[in-house]
Amino acid sequence: MSTSVAPAGPRALARRRRWRSAKRFWQRYRAHRAGITGLAALVLFAVTALAAPLIVGSDITSVTDAPGAPLEAPSGQFPLGTDRFGRNLLALVIWGARVSLLVGLLAAVLSVAIGAVVGITAGHFRGVYATVLMRVTDWFLVMPTLVLAIALATVMSRSLGTVILAIGVTSWPTTARLVRAQTLAVESRPYIERAKALGGGHWHVMTRHVLPNVMPLILAQTTLMVSSSILSEATLAFLGLGDPTVVSWGGLLQDAREAGAVSAGDWWYLVPPGVAIALVALSFTLCGRAVESALNPRLGASR
């Protein structure tokens, strides 16, 4: 007696395809040792940031209950010394990871989202609309991103939302250019013409056909943008344009500058937050390069 297996439905087939694609991506990603190293470092930073209240406590940022004397050198009690208020600098670096990573991630997502929308719509609609968008994009490209972010952060209130907005709305043009070029390549394929001939509207073509094909580029660009966003946040905080009520790595460098740590030789005040910023930026860059190579095997083979 033979038994027949019912054919899988469209949703089940789609889930299987997504699972196979994810499995292939992970296999390619694992081949990049630098990417695995960067991912492990990011996981460590993320776990440390999430567990910061349990590791160092939530009152570590208070300047009235500082446990040590101002600018103490590293010791057994304070492995990284203390800041100008007598707070444990190791605990501040751990706590600052929360703000720096949060701002970097949200600013990168905002920047890539704006760039993706501009790039896809400009590549799809063409004409006057695309020309105007690309001229605006070119204007943002020729203007120094940091100068625009500083100007925007200066005229708005000093808060984390302002920093995220200042970084996000000034760093999207590169993503827009890359996504537009990819959109033009996708729009030239025959199945796009078939979709339009069968009655597919603009929204259907952009979301069902163009977006899935440019998504690998968007994901790779996001990982690369996080590192630059973290550096931009640190720069704005160092210039005194961040939120003074929160602790971040850039804010610690600003405090060290105001305390005269450079001229006084208090290296423990400067090195830990600077090294943390460099390590996180390097980790995201390694992950971004690995993601880019895993999503585009031809790119990895050409390197």
Short mmCIF file of C-alpha atoms in Angstrom, two decimals:
data_model
loop_
_atom_site.label_atom_id
_atom_site.label_comp_id
_atom_site.label_asym_id
_atom_site.label_seq_id
_atom_site.Cartn_x
_atom_site.Cartn_y
_atom_site.Cartn_z
CA MET A 1 0.00 0.00 0.00
CA SER A 2 1.63 3.24 -1.13
CA THR A 3 1.31 6.52 0.70
CA SER A 4 1.52 9.86 -1.03
CA VAL A 5 3.01 12.94 0.54
CA ALA A 6 1.02 16.12 0.10
CA PRO A 7 2.96 18.85 -1.69
CA ALA A 8 4.20 21.65 0.45
CA GLY A 9 2.40 24.97 0.27
CA PRO A 10 3.92 28.22 -0.99
CA ARG A 11 4.68 29.45 2.53
CA ALA A 12 6.46 26.23 3.46
CA LEU A 13 8.52 26.39 0.27
CA ALA A 14 9.38 30.02 0.98
CA ARG A 15 10.48 29.12 4.51
CA ARG A 16 12.67 26.33 3.18
CA ARG A 17 14.29 28.63 0.66
CA ARG A 18 14.97 31.23 3.33
CA TRP A 19 16.43 28.57 5.60
CA ARG A 20 18.70 27.25 2.85
CA SER A 21 19.80 30.79 1.99
CA ALA A 22 20.59 31.53 5.64
CA LYS A 23 22.52 28.27 5.91
CA ARG A 24 24.58 29.06 2.79
CA PHE A 25 25.26 32.55 4.10
CA TRP A 26 26.51 31.23 7.45
CA GLN A 27 28.74 28.68 5.73
CA ARG A 28 30.32 31.41 3.61
CA TYR A 29 30.60 33.75 6.58
CA ARG A 30 32.38 31.11 8.69
CA ALA A 31 35.10 30.90 6.02
CA HIS A 32 36.20 34.44 6.96
CA ARG A 33 38.28 34.21 10.13
CA ALA A 34 38.40 37.98 10.48
CA GLY A 35 34.61 38.12 10.31
CA ILE A 36 34.27 35.45 13.00
CA THR A 37 36.73 37.36 15.19
CA GLY A 38 34.79 40.58 14.71
CA LEU A 39 31.49 38.85 15.43
CA ALA A 40 32.84 37.30 18.64
CA ALA A 41 34.11 40.70 19.78
CA LEU A 42 30.74 42.32 19.02
CA VAL A 43 28.89 39.63 20.95
CA LEU A 44 31.20 40.25 23.91
CA PHE A 45 30.63 44.01 23.74
CA ALA A 46 26.86 43.56 23.40
CA VAL A 47 26.61 41.17 26.35
CA THR A 48 28.75 43.49 28.44
CA ALA A 49 26.57 46.49 27.55
CA LEU A 50 23.33 44.65 28.31
CA ALA A 51 24.65 43.30 31.59
CA ALA A 52 26.24 46.60 32.67
CA PRO A 53 23.65 47.29 35.42
CA LEU A 54 24.39 43.87 36.90
CA ILE A 55 28.16 44.16 36.51
CA VAL A 56 28.80 47.69 37.79
CA GLY A 57 25.44 48.81 39.20
CA SER A 58 23.21 51.67 38.09
CA ASP A 59 24.66 54.29 40.47
CA ILE A 60 28.15 54.27 38.97
CA THR A 61 27.48 57.50 37.07
CA SER A 62 26.75 59.51 40.20
CA VAL A 63 29.35 62.19 40.95
CA THR A 64 28.23 62.64 44.56
CA ASP A 65 28.91 59.07 45.68
CA ALA A 66 32.23 58.51 43.91
CA PRO A 67 34.21 55.70 45.58
CA GLY A 68 37.69 57.11 44.99
CA ALA A 69 39.74 60.26 44.84
CA PRO A 70 39.89 62.30 41.61
CA LEU A 71 42.37 61.07 38.98
CA GLU A 72 43.74 58.09 40.91
CA ALA A 73 46.20 55.97 38.95
CA PRO A 74 45.30 52.33 38.18
CA SER A 75 45.42 50.12 41.25
CA GLY A 76 43.99 46.90 42.60
CA GLN A 77 40.81 48.65 43.65
CA PHE A 78 40.50 50.64 40.42
CA PRO A 79 42.10 48.67 37.54
CA LEU A 80 41.75 51.60 35.12
CA GLY A 81 42.01 54.38 37.67
CA THR A 82 39.39 57.04 38.36
CA ASP A 83 38.08 60.05 36.50
CA ARG A 84 38.13 63.67 37.62
CA PHE A 85 35.19 63.03 39.94
CA GLY A 86 36.70 59.92 41.55
CA ARG A 87 34.46 57.45 39.71
CA ASN A 88 35.69 54.01 38.73
CA LEU A 89 36.83 54.40 35.13
CA LEU A 90 36.49 50.70 34.31
CA ALA A 91 32.87 50.80 35.37
CA LEU A 92 32.31 53.97 33.33
CA VAL A 93 33.79 52.36 30.21
CA ILE A 94 31.50 49.34 30.67
CA TRP A 95 28.48 51.61 31.21
CA GLY A 96 29.43 53.83 28.27
CA ALA A 97 29.19 50.85 25.91
CA ARG A 98 25.41 51.01 26.27
CA VAL A 99 25.12 54.54 24.91
CA SER A 100 27.82 54.27 22.25
CA LEU A 101 26.47 51.03 20.79
CA LEU A 102 22.86 52.24 20.95
CA VAL A 103 23.63 55.53 19.20
CA GLY A 104 25.82 53.80 16.61
CA LEU A 105 23.18 51.19 15.75
CA LEU A 106 20.21 53.57 15.61
CA ALA A 107 22.10 56.22 13.63
CA ALA A 108 23.32 53.59 11.15
CA VAL A 109 19.80 52.18 10.72
CA LEU A 110 18.38 55.67 10.16
CA SER A 111 21.11 56.56 7.67
CA VAL A 112 20.79 53.32 5.68
CA ALA A 113 16.97 53.53 5.72
CA ILE A 114 17.04 57.04 4.22
CA GLY A 115 19.66 56.02 1.68
CA ALA A 116 17.74 52.89 0.70
CA VAL A 117 14.45 54.77 0.18
CA VAL A 118 16.15 57.50 -1.86
CA GLY A 119 18.19 55.02 -3.91
CA ILE A 120 15.33 52.64 -4.71
CA THR A 121 12.83 55.37 -5.62
CA ALA A 122 15.38 57.31 -7.69
CA GLY A 123 16.36 54.16 -9.56
CA HIS A 124 12.77 53.12 -10.16
CA PHE A 125 10.98 56.32 -11.15
CA ARG A 126 13.79 58.07 -13.09
CA GLY A 127 12.89 61.38 -14.78
CA VAL A 128 12.69 64.73 -12.97
CA TYR A 129 12.08 63.06 -9.61
CA ALA A 130 15.31 61.05 -9.81
CA THR A 131 17.25 64.06 -11.09
CA VAL A 132 16.19 66.23 -8.15
CA LEU A 133 16.95 63.47 -5.63
CA MET A 134 20.39 62.84 -7.09
CA ARG A 135 21.26 66.55 -7.09
CA VAL A 136 20.30 66.72 -3.40
CA THR A 137 22.37 63.59 -2.81
CA ASP A 138 25.34 65.15 -4.61
CA TRP A 139 25.03 68.26 -2.45
CA PHE A 140 25.21 66.15 0.71
CA LEU A 141 28.15 64.21 -0.75
CA VAL A 142 30.29 67.29 -1.37
CA MET A 143 29.51 68.77 2.03
CA PRO A 144 31.62 67.48 4.94
CA THR A 145 29.43 65.08 6.91
CA LEU A 146 30.97 66.01 10.25
CA VAL A 147 30.43 69.72 9.65
CA LEU A 148 26.77 69.15 8.83
CA ALA A 149 26.31 66.94 11.90
CA ILE A 150 27.96 69.57 14.12
CA ALA A 151 25.75 72.32 12.69
CA LEU A 152 22.60 70.26 13.22
CA ALA A 153 23.60 69.19 16.73
CA THR A 154 24.38 72.83 17.60
CA VAL A 155 20.98 74.25 16.70
CA MET A 156 19.01 71.46 18.40
CA SER A 157 18.77 70.44 22.04
CA ARG A 158 21.62 68.36 23.43
CA SER A 159 20.23 64.83 23.68
CA LEU A 160 20.83 61.34 22.35
CA GLY A 161 17.98 61.80 19.90
CA THR A 162 19.69 64.87 18.48
CA VAL A 163 22.97 63.00 18.05
CA ILE A 164 21.24 60.08 16.34
CA LEU A 165 19.33 62.43 14.04
CA ALA A 166 22.41 64.52 13.25
CA ILE A 167 24.44 61.47 12.23
CA GLY A 168 21.60 59.70 10.42
CA VAL A 169 20.42 62.56 8.20
CA THR A 170 23.94 63.56 7.13
CA SER A 171 25.54 60.21 6.29
CA TRP A 172 23.03 58.60 3.90
CA PRO A 173 24.23 59.80 0.44
CA THR A 174 26.79 57.02 -0.07
CA THR A 175 24.15 54.38 0.60
CA ALA A 176 21.72 56.13 -1.74
CA ARG A 177 24.25 56.11 -4.58
CA LEU A 178 25.07 52.42 -4.10
CA VAL A 179 21.42 51.35 -3.81
CA ARG A 180 20.42 53.40 -6.87
CA ALA A 181 23.10 51.75 -8.97
CA GLN A 182 21.95 48.30 -7.85
CA THR A 183 18.30 49.25 -8.45
CA LEU A 184 19.09 50.29 -12.02
CA ALA A 185 20.79 46.94 -12.60
CA VAL A 186 17.80 45.03 -11.20
CA GLU A 187 15.25 47.12 -13.14
CA SER A 188 16.96 46.19 -16.42
CA ARG A 189 16.30 42.47 -15.95
CA PRO A 190 13.59 40.78 -18.05
CA TYR A 191 11.44 39.57 -15.16
CA ILE A 192 10.85 43.19 -14.10
CA GLU A 193 9.33 43.86 -17.50
CA ARG A 194 7.16 40.75 -17.16
CA ALA A 195 5.99 41.87 -13.72
CA LYS A 196 5.00 45.28 -15.12
CA ALA A 197 3.26 43.67 -18.11
CA LEU A 198 1.22 41.47 -15.76
CA GLY A 199 -0.07 44.54 -13.94
CA GLY A 200 2.47 44.96 -11.15
CA GLY A 201 2.41 48.52 -9.85
CA HIS A 202 5.27 50.63 -8.59
CA TRP A 203 4.91 49.48 -4.98
CA HIS A 204 4.77 45.80 -6.02
CA VAL A 205 7.87 46.06 -8.19
CA MET A 206 9.89 47.98 -5.60
CA THR A 207 8.97 45.83 -2.59
CA ARG A 208 8.64 42.38 -4.17
CA HIS A 209 11.38 42.47 -6.79
CA VAL A 210 13.82 45.34 -6.25
CA LEU A 211 14.08 45.37 -2.45
CA PRO A 212 14.96 41.64 -2.05
CA ASN A 213 17.74 42.04 -4.62
CA VAL A 214 19.27 45.12 -2.99
CA MET A 215 18.81 43.87 0.57
CA PRO A 216 22.25 42.15 0.71
CA LEU A 217 23.86 45.46 -0.20
CA ILE A 218 21.76 47.26 2.44
CA LEU A 219 22.76 44.75 5.15
CA ALA A 220 26.44 45.02 4.29
CA GLN A 221 26.24 48.81 4.22
CA THR A 222 24.52 48.83 7.61
CA THR A 223 27.33 46.90 9.30
CA LEU A 224 29.88 49.25 7.78
CA MET A 225 27.90 52.34 8.78
CA VAL A 226 27.68 51.36 12.44
CA SER A 227 31.41 51.79 12.94
CA SER A 228 31.44 55.24 11.34
CA SER A 229 28.35 56.22 13.36
CA ILE A 230 30.07 55.24 16.61
CA LEU A 231 33.09 57.32 15.62
CA SER A 232 30.83 60.26 14.74
CA GLU A 233 29.05 59.99 18.10
CA ALA A 234 32.39 59.97 19.88
CA THR A 235 33.48 63.03 17.89
CA LEU A 236 30.31 64.98 18.69
CA ALA A 237 30.58 64.04 22.36
CA PHE A 238 34.26 65.00 22.39
CA LEU A 239 33.32 68.41 20.99
CA GLY A 240 30.76 68.86 23.77
CA LEU A 241 27.70 68.40 21.55
CA GLY A 242 26.46 65.19 23.13
CA ASP A 243 24.07 64.67 26.01
CA PRO A 244 25.94 65.74 29.18
CA THR A 245 23.65 63.66 31.39
CA VAL A 246 24.71 60.28 29.97
CA VAL A 247 28.03 58.44 29.96
CA SER A 248 29.51 57.47 26.62
CA TRP A 249 32.99 56.74 25.38
CA GLY A 250 33.15 60.04 23.55
CA GLY A 251 31.88 61.83 26.64
CA LEU A 252 34.66 60.26 28.70
CA LEU A 253 37.23 61.60 26.24
CA GLN A 254 35.60 65.03 26.52
CA ASP A 255 35.83 64.85 30.32
CA ALA A 256 39.47 63.82 30.05
CA ARG A 257 40.21 66.80 27.82
CA GLU A 258 38.49 69.21 30.18
CA ALA A 259 40.38 67.72 33.14
CA GLY A 260 43.71 68.29 31.37
CA ALA A 261 44.57 64.59 31.23
CA VAL A 262 46.73 65.08 28.14
CA SER A 263 49.02 67.69 29.63
CA ALA A 264 49.04 65.99 33.04
CA GLY A 265 49.99 62.59 31.61
CA ASP A 266 46.91 60.81 33.02
CA TRP A 267 46.96 58.20 30.26
CA TRP A 268 44.46 55.91 32.02
CA TYR A 269 41.78 58.56 31.49
CA LEU A 270 42.30 58.66 27.72
CA VAL A 271 43.37 55.21 26.60
CA PRO A 272 40.48 52.93 27.77
CA PRO A 273 37.59 54.75 26.02
CA GLY A 274 39.74 55.36 22.95
CA VAL A 275 40.70 51.69 22.70
CA ALA A 276 37.06 50.66 23.21
CA ILE A 277 35.95 52.91 20.34
CA ALA A 278 38.69 51.56 18.08
CA LEU A 279 37.92 47.91 18.90
CA VAL A 280 34.17 48.26 18.28
CA ALA A 281 34.73 50.15 15.03
CA LEU A 282 37.23 47.52 13.88
CA SER A 283 34.87 44.68 14.83
CA PHE A 284 31.97 46.15 12.86
CA THR A 285 34.25 46.76 9.89
CA LEU A 286 35.46 43.14 9.94
CA CYS A 287 31.88 41.89 10.15
CA GLY A 288 30.81 44.20 7.34
CA ARG A 289 33.55 42.98 5.03
CA ALA A 290 32.72 39.37 5.83
CA VAL A 291 29.00 39.94 5.23
CA GLU A 292 29.77 41.66 1.94
CA SER A 293 31.94 38.76 0.78
CA ALA A 294 29.44 36.15 1.97
CA LEU A 295 26.55 37.80 0.14
CA ASN A 296 28.63 38.31 -3.00
CA PRO A 297 30.95 35.27 -3.48
CA ARG A 298 32.44 36.79 -6.65
CA LEU A 299 33.66 39.76 -4.61
CA GLY A 300 35.32 37.43 -2.11
CA ALA A 301 36.98 35.46 -4.90
CA SER A 302 38.39 38.61 -6.47
CA ARG A 303 40.16 39.71 -3.29
#
